[in-house]
mmCIF file of C-alpha atoms in Angstrom:
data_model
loop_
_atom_site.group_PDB
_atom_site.id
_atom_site.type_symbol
_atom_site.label_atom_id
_atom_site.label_comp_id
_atom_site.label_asym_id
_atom_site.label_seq_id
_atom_site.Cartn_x
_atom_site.Cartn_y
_atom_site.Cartn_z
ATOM 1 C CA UNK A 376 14.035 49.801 -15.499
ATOM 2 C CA UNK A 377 10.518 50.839 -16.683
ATOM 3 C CA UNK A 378 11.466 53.681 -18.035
ATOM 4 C CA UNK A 379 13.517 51.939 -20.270
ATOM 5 C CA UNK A 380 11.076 49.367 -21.173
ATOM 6 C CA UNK A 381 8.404 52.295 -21.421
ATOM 7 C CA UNK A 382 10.891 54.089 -24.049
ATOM 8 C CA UNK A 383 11.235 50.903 -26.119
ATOM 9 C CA UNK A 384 7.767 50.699 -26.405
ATOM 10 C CA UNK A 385 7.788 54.180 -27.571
ATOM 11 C CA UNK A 386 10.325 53.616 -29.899
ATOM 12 C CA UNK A 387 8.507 50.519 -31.725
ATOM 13 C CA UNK A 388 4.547 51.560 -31.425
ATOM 14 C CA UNK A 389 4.720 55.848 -33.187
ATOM 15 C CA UNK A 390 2.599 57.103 -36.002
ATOM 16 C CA UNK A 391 5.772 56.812 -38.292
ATOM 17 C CA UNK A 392 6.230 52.867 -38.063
ATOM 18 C CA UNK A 393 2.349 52.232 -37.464
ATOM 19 C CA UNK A 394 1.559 54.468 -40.605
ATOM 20 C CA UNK A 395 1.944 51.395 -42.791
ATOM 21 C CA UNK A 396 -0.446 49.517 -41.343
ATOM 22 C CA UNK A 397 -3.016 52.021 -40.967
ATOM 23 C CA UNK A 398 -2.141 52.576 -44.763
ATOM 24 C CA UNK A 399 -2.645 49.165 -45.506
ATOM 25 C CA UNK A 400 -5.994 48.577 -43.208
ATOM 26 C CA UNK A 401 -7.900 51.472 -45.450
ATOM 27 C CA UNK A 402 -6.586 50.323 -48.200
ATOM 28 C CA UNK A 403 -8.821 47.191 -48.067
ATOM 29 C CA UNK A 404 -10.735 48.124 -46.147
ATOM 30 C CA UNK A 405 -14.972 47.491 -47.770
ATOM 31 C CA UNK A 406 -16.286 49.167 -45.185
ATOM 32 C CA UNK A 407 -17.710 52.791 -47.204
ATOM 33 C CA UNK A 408 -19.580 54.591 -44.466
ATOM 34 C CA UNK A 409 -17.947 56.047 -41.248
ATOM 35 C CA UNK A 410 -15.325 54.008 -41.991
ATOM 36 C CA UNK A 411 -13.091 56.581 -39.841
ATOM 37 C CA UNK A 412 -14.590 54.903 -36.833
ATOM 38 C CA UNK A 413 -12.832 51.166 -37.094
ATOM 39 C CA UNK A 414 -9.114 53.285 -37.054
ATOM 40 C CA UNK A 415 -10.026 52.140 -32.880
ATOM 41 C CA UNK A 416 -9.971 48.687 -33.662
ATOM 42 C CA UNK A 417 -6.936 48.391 -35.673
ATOM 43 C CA UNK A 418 -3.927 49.272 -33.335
ATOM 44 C CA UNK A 419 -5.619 47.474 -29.984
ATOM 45 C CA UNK A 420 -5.939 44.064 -32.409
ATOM 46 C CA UNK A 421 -2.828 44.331 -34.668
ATOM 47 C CA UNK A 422 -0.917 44.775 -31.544
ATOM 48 C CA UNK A 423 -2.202 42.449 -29.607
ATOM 49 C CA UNK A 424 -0.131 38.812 -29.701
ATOM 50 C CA UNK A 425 -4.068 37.037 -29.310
ATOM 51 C CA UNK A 426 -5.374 38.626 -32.057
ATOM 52 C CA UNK A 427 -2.210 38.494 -34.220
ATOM 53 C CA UNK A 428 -2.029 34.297 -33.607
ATOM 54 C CA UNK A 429 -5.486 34.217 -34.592
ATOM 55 C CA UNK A 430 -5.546 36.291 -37.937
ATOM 56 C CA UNK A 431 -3.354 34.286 -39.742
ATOM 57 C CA UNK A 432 -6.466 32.073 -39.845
ATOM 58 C CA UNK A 433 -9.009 34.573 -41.270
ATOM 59 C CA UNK A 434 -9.919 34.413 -45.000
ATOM 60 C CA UNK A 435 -11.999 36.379 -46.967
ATOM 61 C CA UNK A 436 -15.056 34.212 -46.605
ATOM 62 C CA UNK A 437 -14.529 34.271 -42.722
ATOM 63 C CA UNK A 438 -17.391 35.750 -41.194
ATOM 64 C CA UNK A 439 -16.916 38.346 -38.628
ATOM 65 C CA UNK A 440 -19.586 36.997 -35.922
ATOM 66 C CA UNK A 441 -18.668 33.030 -36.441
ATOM 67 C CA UNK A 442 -14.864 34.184 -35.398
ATOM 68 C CA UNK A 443 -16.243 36.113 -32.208
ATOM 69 C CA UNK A 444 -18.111 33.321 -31.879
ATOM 70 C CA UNK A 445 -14.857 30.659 -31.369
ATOM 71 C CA UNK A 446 -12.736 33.252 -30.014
ATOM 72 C CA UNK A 447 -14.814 34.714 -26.637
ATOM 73 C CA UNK A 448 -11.341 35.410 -24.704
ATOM 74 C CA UNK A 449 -9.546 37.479 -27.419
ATOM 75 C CA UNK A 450 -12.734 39.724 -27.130
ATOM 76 C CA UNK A 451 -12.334 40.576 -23.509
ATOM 77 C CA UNK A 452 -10.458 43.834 -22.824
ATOM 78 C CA UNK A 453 -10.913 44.850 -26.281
ATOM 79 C CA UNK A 454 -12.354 48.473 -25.522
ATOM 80 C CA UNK A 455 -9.835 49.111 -22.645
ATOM 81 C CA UNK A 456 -7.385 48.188 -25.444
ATOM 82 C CA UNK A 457 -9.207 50.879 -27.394
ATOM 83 C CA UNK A 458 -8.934 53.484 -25.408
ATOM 84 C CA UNK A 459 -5.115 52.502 -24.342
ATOM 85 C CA UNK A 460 -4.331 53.001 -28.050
ATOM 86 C CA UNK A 461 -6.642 55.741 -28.751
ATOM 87 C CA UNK A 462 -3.871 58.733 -28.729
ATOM 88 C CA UNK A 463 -1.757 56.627 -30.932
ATOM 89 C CA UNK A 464 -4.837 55.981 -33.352
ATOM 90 C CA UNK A 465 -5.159 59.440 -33.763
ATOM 91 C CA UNK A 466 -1.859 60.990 -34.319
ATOM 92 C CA UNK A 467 -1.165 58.270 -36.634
ATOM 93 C CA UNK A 468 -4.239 59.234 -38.738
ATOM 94 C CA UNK A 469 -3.642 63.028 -38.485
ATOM 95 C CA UNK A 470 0.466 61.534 -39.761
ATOM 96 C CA UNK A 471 -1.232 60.435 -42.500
ATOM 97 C CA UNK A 472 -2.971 63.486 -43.208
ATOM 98 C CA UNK A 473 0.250 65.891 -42.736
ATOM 99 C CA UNK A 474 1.460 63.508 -45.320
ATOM 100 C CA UNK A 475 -1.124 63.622 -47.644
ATOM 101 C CA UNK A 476 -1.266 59.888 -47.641
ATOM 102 C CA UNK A 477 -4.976 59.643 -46.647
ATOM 103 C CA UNK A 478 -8.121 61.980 -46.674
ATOM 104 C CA UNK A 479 -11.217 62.366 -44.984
ATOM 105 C CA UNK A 480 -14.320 63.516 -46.483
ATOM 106 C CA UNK A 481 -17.436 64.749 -45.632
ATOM 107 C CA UNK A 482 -18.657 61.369 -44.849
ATOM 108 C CA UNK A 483 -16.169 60.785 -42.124
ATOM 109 C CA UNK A 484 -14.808 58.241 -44.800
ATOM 110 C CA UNK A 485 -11.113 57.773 -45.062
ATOM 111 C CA UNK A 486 -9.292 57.069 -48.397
ATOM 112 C CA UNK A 487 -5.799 56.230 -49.257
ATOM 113 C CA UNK A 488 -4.412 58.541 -51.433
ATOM 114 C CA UNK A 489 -1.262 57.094 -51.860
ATOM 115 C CA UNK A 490 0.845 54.362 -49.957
ATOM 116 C CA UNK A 491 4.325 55.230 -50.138
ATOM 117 C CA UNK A 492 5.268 51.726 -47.918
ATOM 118 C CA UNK A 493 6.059 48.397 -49.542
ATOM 119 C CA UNK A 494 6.552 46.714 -46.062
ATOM 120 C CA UNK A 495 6.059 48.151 -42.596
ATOM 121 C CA UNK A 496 4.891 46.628 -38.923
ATOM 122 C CA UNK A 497 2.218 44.578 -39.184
ATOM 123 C CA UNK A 498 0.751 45.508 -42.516
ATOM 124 C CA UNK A 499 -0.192 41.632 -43.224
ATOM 125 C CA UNK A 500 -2.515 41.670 -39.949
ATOM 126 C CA UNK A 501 -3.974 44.889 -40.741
ATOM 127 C CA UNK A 502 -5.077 43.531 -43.975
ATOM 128 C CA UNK A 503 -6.370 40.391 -42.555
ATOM 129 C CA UNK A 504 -8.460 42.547 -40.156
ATOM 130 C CA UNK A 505 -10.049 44.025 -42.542
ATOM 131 C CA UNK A 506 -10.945 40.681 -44.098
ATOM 132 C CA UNK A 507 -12.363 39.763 -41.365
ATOM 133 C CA UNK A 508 -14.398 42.979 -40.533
ATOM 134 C CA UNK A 509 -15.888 42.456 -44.303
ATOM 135 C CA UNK A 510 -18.717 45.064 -45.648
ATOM 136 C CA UNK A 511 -20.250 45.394 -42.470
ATOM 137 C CA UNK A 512 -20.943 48.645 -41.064
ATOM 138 C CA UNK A 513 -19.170 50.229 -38.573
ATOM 139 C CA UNK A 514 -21.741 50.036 -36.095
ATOM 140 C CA UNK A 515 -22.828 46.539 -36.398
ATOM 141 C CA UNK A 516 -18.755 45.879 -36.288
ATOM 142 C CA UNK A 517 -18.759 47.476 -33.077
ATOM 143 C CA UNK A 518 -22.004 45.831 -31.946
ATOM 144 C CA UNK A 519 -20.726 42.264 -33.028
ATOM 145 C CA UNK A 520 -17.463 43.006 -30.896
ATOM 146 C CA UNK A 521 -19.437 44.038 -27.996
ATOM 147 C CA UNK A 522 -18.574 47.624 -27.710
ATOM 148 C CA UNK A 523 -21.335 49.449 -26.788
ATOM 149 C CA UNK A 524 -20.064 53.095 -27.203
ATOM 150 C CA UNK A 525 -16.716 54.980 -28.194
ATOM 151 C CA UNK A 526 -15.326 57.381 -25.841
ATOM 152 C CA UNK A 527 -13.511 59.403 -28.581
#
């Protein structure tokens, strides 16, 4: 029976119906150094019920530490979540490079190059994330969250 359920998951959560999102989360994203590093937060937050009931709420004005602030328990487990996801962060990036939908440049930046998807798994929430991660940098994102380090 876990198999089954394992293979379902498989099914929904692959770098071909996740590439939207991650599509959608550089396109807005304001982040414009390193920004290659927040691809870890997208998947582990995006796909996580928590996080999706509470970004509905986030606007742009929404600051990133008053929201970590008022919402303690959705940030416990985050980096396990992180590394959980962390295979299906990358392959969906290096998708999107195969694709030539994104690039990377020498400032481990990564840029939409074009976004072939008008609709795709949880696009909406990937954009809100980014609203709420704002201009900050990547390391004071990580900081605010309470990640001390990457494992990548």
């Amino acid at each position: 029976m876990s198999n089954i359920i394992s293979d379902v998951v498989k099914i929904k959560y692959n770098s071909f119906t996740l590439a939207p999102a991650m599509l959608s989360y550089y396109e807005t994203c304001q982040v414009k150094h390193d920004n290659i590093l927040l691809m870890y937060l997208l998947f582990p937050v995006v796909l996580n019920s928590d996080w999706i009931n509470e970004l509905p709420r986030v606007q742009s004005r929404s600051r990133l530490e008053t929201w970590v602030k008022n919402n303690r328990l959705h940030i416990e487990g985050l980096s396990e979540r992180m590394t959980t996801f962390q295979h299906l962060t990358e392959t969906t990036l290096q998708y999107c490079i195969d694709m030539e939908y994104v690039r990377v440049d020498e400032k481990n930046n990564v840029t939409v190059v074009s976004n072939p998807y008008k609709k795709g798994y949880f696009m909406d929430a990937a954009i809100r994330l980014t609203k709420l991660l704002g201009k900050s940098s990547s390391a004071k994102i990580y900081a605010t969250l309470g990640i001390r380090e990457l494992t990548i």
